[in-house]
Coordinates of C-alpha atoms in Angstrom, one line a residue:
X1 CA 108.4 71.4 85.6
X2 CA 111.3 73.6 86.5
X3 CA 111.0 75.9 89.5
X4 CA 111.3 79.6 88.6
X5 CA 110.5 81.2 91.9
X6 CA 110.2 80.5 95.6
X7 CA 106.4 80.1 95.3
X8 CA 106.4 77.3 92.7
X9 CA 106.9 73.6 93.7
X10 CA 108.6 70.9 91.7
X11 CA 105.3 69.1 90.9
X12 CA 104.6 68.4 87.3
X13 CA 102.0 70.8 86.0
X14 CA 99.2 68.9 84.2
X15 CA 96.9 71.8 83.3
X16 CA 96.1 71.9 79.6
X17 CA 98.2 74.4 77.6
X18 CA 96.2 77.6 77.5
X19 CA 94.1 76.8 80.6
X20 CA 92.9 79.9 82.5
X21 CA 94.2 78.4 85.7
X22 CA 97.7 79.6 84.7
X23 CA 96.5 83.2 84.9
X24 CA 95.1 82.6 88.4
X25 CA 98.3 80.8 89.5
X26 CA 100.5 83.7 88.3
X27 CA 98.2 86.4 89.7
X28 CA 98.1 84.8 93.1
X29 CA 101.9 84.4 93.3
X30 CA 102.2 88.1 92.5
X31 CA 99.6 88.9 95.2
X32 CA 101.6 86.8 97.7
X33 CA 104.8 88.8 96.9
X34 CA 102.9 92.0 97.3
X35 CA 101.5 91.0 100.7
X36 CA 105.0 89.9 101.8
X37 CA 106.3 93.3 100.8
X38 CA 103.8 94.7 103.3
X39 CA 105.3 92.7 106.1
X40 CA 103.3 89.5 106.1
X41 CA 105.5 86.3 105.7
X42 CA 104.1 83.5 103.5
X43 CA 104.3 81.3 106.6
X44 CA 101.2 83.3 107.9
X45 CA 99.3 82.3 104.7
X46 CA 97.5 79.0 104.5
X47 CA 95.5 77.5 101.5
X48 CA 93.0 74.8 100.9
X49 CA 91.2 73.5 97.8
X50 CA 88.4 71.2 96.7
X51 CA 88.7 68.5 94.1
X52 CA 89.0 69.4 90.4
X53 CA 91.3 71.1 87.9
X54 CA 91.2 74.2 90.1
X55 CA 92.6 72.2 93.1
X56 CA 95.8 71.4 91.4
X57 CA 96.9 74.9 92.3
X58 CA 97.4 73.4 95.8
X59 CA 100.1 71.1 94.3
X60 CA 101.9 73.9 92.4
X61 CA 101.9 76.6 95.1
X62 CA 104.6 76.3 97.7
X63 CA 102.3 77.5 100.5
X64 CA 101.2 75.4 103.5
X65 CA 97.7 74.2 103.9
X66 CA 95.3 71.3 103.8
X67 CA 94.0 69.5 100.7
X68 CA 90.2 69.2 101.2
X69 CA 87.4 67.3 99.7
X70 CA 85.0 68.1 96.9
X71 CA 82.7 70.8 98.1
X72 CA 84.3 71.0 101.5
X73 CA 87.2 73.4 101.1
X74 CA 85.3 76.3 102.6
X75 CA 84.4 74.3 105.7
X76 CA 88.1 73.3 106.0
X77 CA 89.2 77.0 105.6
X78 CA 86.8 78.1 108.4
X79 CA 88.3 75.4 110.7
X80 CA 91.9 76.5 109.8
X81 CA 91.1 80.2 110.5
X82 CA 89.3 79.5 113.8
X83 CA 92.0 77.1 114.9
X84 CA 94.7 79.8 114.3
X85 CA 93.3 83.3 113.8
X86 CA 96.8 84.6 113.0
X87 CA 96.6 82.9 109.6
X88 CA 95.3 84.5 106.4
X89 CA 93.4 81.6 104.9
X90 CA 92.5 81.2 101.2
X91 CA 90.2 78.6 99.8
X92 CA 90.4 77.7 96.1
X93 CA 87.2 76.2 94.8
X94 CA 85.7 75.4 91.4
X95 CA 82.3 76.5 90.2
X96 CA 80.8 73.0 90.4
X97 CA 82.7 72.4 93.6
X98 CA 81.4 75.5 95.3
X99 CA 78.0 76.2 93.6
X100 CA 77.0 72.5 93.6
X101 CA 78.1 70.2 96.4
X102 CA 79.6 73.0 98.5
X103 CA 77.0 75.7 98.2
X104 CA 75.7 75.4 101.8
X105 CA 79.2 75.8 103.2
X106 CA 79.8 78.8 100.9
X107 CA 76.5 80.5 101.9
X108 CA 77.0 80.0 105.6
X109 CA 80.6 81.2 105.6
X110 CA 79.5 84.4 103.9
X111 CA 76.5 84.8 106.2
X112 CA 78.8 84.5 109.2
X113 CA 81.4 86.9 107.7
X114 CA 84.1 84.4 108.5
X115 CA 87.5 86.0 107.9
X116 CA 88.6 83.9 104.9
X117 CA 89.1 84.5 101.2
X118 CA 87.4 82.3 98.7
X119 CA 88.7 82.2 95.1
X120 CA 86.2 80.5 92.7
X121 CA 87.7 79.3 89.5
X122 CA 84.7 79.5 87.2
X123 CA 85.1 77.6 83.9
X124 CA 81.5 76.6 83.6
X125 CA 82.2 72.9 83.5
X126 CA 83.4 70.0 85.6
X127 CA 86.6 70.0 83.6
X128 CA 88.4 67.1 85.4
X129 CA 85.6 64.7 84.6
X130 CA 85.4 65.8 80.9
X131 CA 83.1 68.7 80.7
X132 CA 79.7 68.1 82.4
X133 CA 77.5 71.2 83.0
X134 CA 77.6 72.9 86.4
X135 CA 75.1 75.1 88.3
X136 CA 76.7 78.2 86.5
X137 CA 76.8 76.8 83.0
X138 CA 74.6 78.8 80.5
X139 CA 71.1 77.4 79.6
X140 CA 71.5 75.2 76.6
X141 CA 75.0 74.1 77.4
X142 CA 75.8 70.8 75.7
X143 CA 78.1 68.4 77.4
X144 CA 78.4 64.7 78.3
X145 CA 75.6 64.9 80.9
X146 CA 73.4 67.3 78.8
X147 CA 73.9 66.3 75.1
X148 CA 70.6 68.0 74.1
X149 CA 71.5 71.1 76.1
X150 CA 71.0 72.1 79.7
X151 CA 67.4 73.1 80.6
X152 CA 68.5 74.9 83.8
X153 CA 69.0 78.7 84.3
X154 CA 72.5 79.4 85.6
X155 CA 73.2 80.7 89.1
X156 CA 74.9 84.1 89.4
X157 CA 77.6 83.6 92.1
X158 CA 78.2 87.4 92.6
X159 CA 74.6 88.1 93.3
X160 CA 74.3 85.1 95.6
X161 CA 77.3 86.2 97.7
X162 CA 75.9 89.8 97.9
X163 CA 72.5 88.6 99.0
X164 CA 73.8 86.2 101.7
X165 CA 76.0 88.8 103.4
X166 CA 79.6 88.6 101.9
X167 CA 81.5 91.8 102.9
X168 CA 83.9 91.7 99.9
X169 CA 82.6 90.6 96.5
X170 CA 84.6 90.8 93.2
X171 CA 84.8 89.2 89.8
X172 CA 87.9 89.0 87.6
X173 CA 89.1 87.4 84.4
X174 CA 92.1 85.0 84.4
X175 CA 93.5 86.7 81.2
X176 CA 93.7 90.0 83.0
X177 CA 96.5 89.0 85.3
X178 CA 97.5 92.4 86.7
X179 CA 93.9 93.3 87.6
X180 CA 93.3 89.9 89.0
X181 CA 96.4 90.1 91.2
X182 CA 95.3 93.5 92.6
X183 CA 91.9 92.0 93.5
X184 CA 93.5 89.0 95.2
X185 CA 95.7 91.3 97.3
X186 CA 92.7 93.5 98.4
X187 CA 90.6 90.4 99.1
X188 CA 93.3 88.9 101.4
X189 CA 93.8 92.2 103.2
X190 CA 90.0 92.6 103.7
X191 CA 88.9 91.7 107.3
X192 CA 85.9 89.5 106.8
X193 CA 84.5 87.1 104.1
X194 CA 86.0 87.8 100.7
X195 CA 84.7 86.2 97.6
X196 CA 86.4 86.5 94.2
X197 CA 84.8 84.8 91.2
X198 CA 87.4 84.3 88.4
X199 CA 86.2 83.7 84.9
X200 CA 88.6 81.0 83.8
X201 CA 88.3 79.5 80.3
X202 CA 88.6 75.7 79.9
X203 CA 90.3 75.3 76.5
X204 CA 89.3 71.6 76.4
X205 CA 85.6 71.7 77.2
X206 CA 84.4 75.3 77.4
X207 CA 86.7 77.7 75.6
X208 CA 85.3 81.1 76.5
X209 CA 88.3 83.3 75.7
X210 CA 86.5 85.0 72.7
X211 CA 83.4 85.5 74.8
X212 CA 85.2 87.1 77.7
X213 CA 87.6 89.2 75.5
X214 CA 84.6 90.7 73.7
X215 CA 82.0 91.0 76.5
X216 CA 83.8 91.9 79.8
X217 CA 84.4 95.4 81.1
X218 CA 85.8 96.8 84.3
X219 CA 83.4 98.8 86.5
X220 CA 84.7 102.3 87.3
X221 CA 84.5 102.0 91.0
X222 CA 82.9 99.7 93.7
X223 CA 79.3 100.3 94.4
X224 CA 78.3 102.8 97.2
X225 CA 75.4 100.6 98.4
X226 CA 74.2 97.1 98.4
X227 CA 71.5 97.9 95.9
X228 CA 73.9 99.5 93.5
X229 CA 76.2 96.4 93.8
X230 CA 73.3 94.0 93.2
X231 CA 72.2 96.1 90.1
X232 CA 75.7 95.9 88.6
X233 CA 75.9 92.1 89.3
X234 CA 72.6 91.6 87.5
X235 CA 73.8 93.0 84.1
X236 CA 73.4 90.4 81.5
X237 CA 74.3 91.9 78.1
X238 CA 77.9 92.5 79.2
X239 CA 80.0 91.0 82.1
X240 CA 81.2 93.5 84.7
X241 CA 84.6 92.9 86.3
X242 CA 86.1 94.5 89.4
X243 CA 85.2 94.9 93.1
X244 CA 81.4 95.1 93.5
X245 CA 81.2 95.5 97.3
X246 CA 83.6 96.1 100.2
X247 CA 82.3 97.0 103.6
X248 CA 83.4 96.7 107.2
X249 CA 81.5 94.5 109.6
X250 CA 82.4 92.5 112.7
X251 CA 83.7 89.0 111.9
X252 CA 82.5 85.7 113.2
X253 CA 86.0 84.8 114.2
X254 CA 86.5 87.9 116.4
X255 CA 83.1 87.5 118.1
X256 CA 83.6 83.8 118.7
X257 CA 87.1 83.8 119.9
X258 CA 87.2 87.2 121.7
X259 CA 90.9 87.5 121.3
X260 CA 91.8 83.9 122.1
X261 CA 94.1 81.8 119.9
X262 CA 93.3 78.2 120.1
X263 CA 96.6 77.2 118.6
X264 CA 99.0 79.2 120.8
X265 CA 96.8 78.9 123.9
X266 CA 95.9 75.3 123.7
X267 CA 96.2 73.1 126.8
X268 CA 98.9 70.6 127.1
X269 CA 98.1 66.9 127.1
X270 CA 98.5 66.6 130.8
X271 CA 96.3 69.6 131.4
X272 CA 93.6 68.1 129.2
X273 CA 93.8 64.8 131.0
X274 CA 93.6 66.5 134.4
X275 CA 90.4 68.3 133.4
X276 CA 88.9 65.1 132.2
X277 CA 89.8 63.3 135.4
X278 CA 88.4 66.2 137.4
X279 CA 85.1 66.1 135.4
X280 CA 84.8 62.3 135.8
X281 CA 85.5 62.6 139.6
X282 CA 82.6 65.1 140.0
X283 CA 80.1 62.7 138.4

């Protein structure tokens, strides 16, 4: 693929034509340009991703980071942030990736209020492995692993994040690129754990464009209380989009590090060896 801007790599893009991931990709690039305009260079932004169609964004974005494992991107993001608290760290995850294998990492990162941003590409399927149902697929979903229809009730990612302590919680739609970009920018500027669920149609195995075009709406303003945010997130007949919750709270990183930077203040090799020798001598 040809490079059209400084944030796009030369990697061949293999997303299916019409994939909702294109909207996420373009919205995030716009958010990066906006954050650069505020004075933060892209060298201070780091990304990570799980495994799946969503994770190809790591290949296409010209942003430094670490490619992680399935369900482990959030653990990787926490390590990156604690290792260098000067970084703004964004973890891209899939709905199966984060709500299935990685749900414990997601819950504990939100509970701790670790200062990272998590972007969950929610297409309702394991798209890279041809469309199996995930923990957020609707009841009755028919796919390779549930040919008669899933018997399980779906998880509500926004409600889960609200109830485990996330301090910034939002939902967006990949076809609404401008609004999505604005939410990405606010999520990255938020000090604390930010979670953005992005409704992202999979044109090959779960094409939900008509559903989302007809049934989504933007909430007028973020909730003024947790209870109000949770009530909004519980709406079922329509799908609310926007920022549900945004509060200030001490972050895990600040309380753990107390102003230290483990990257810039790390000991040299000789200093580390000297401490080990001193410790061994005292035994």
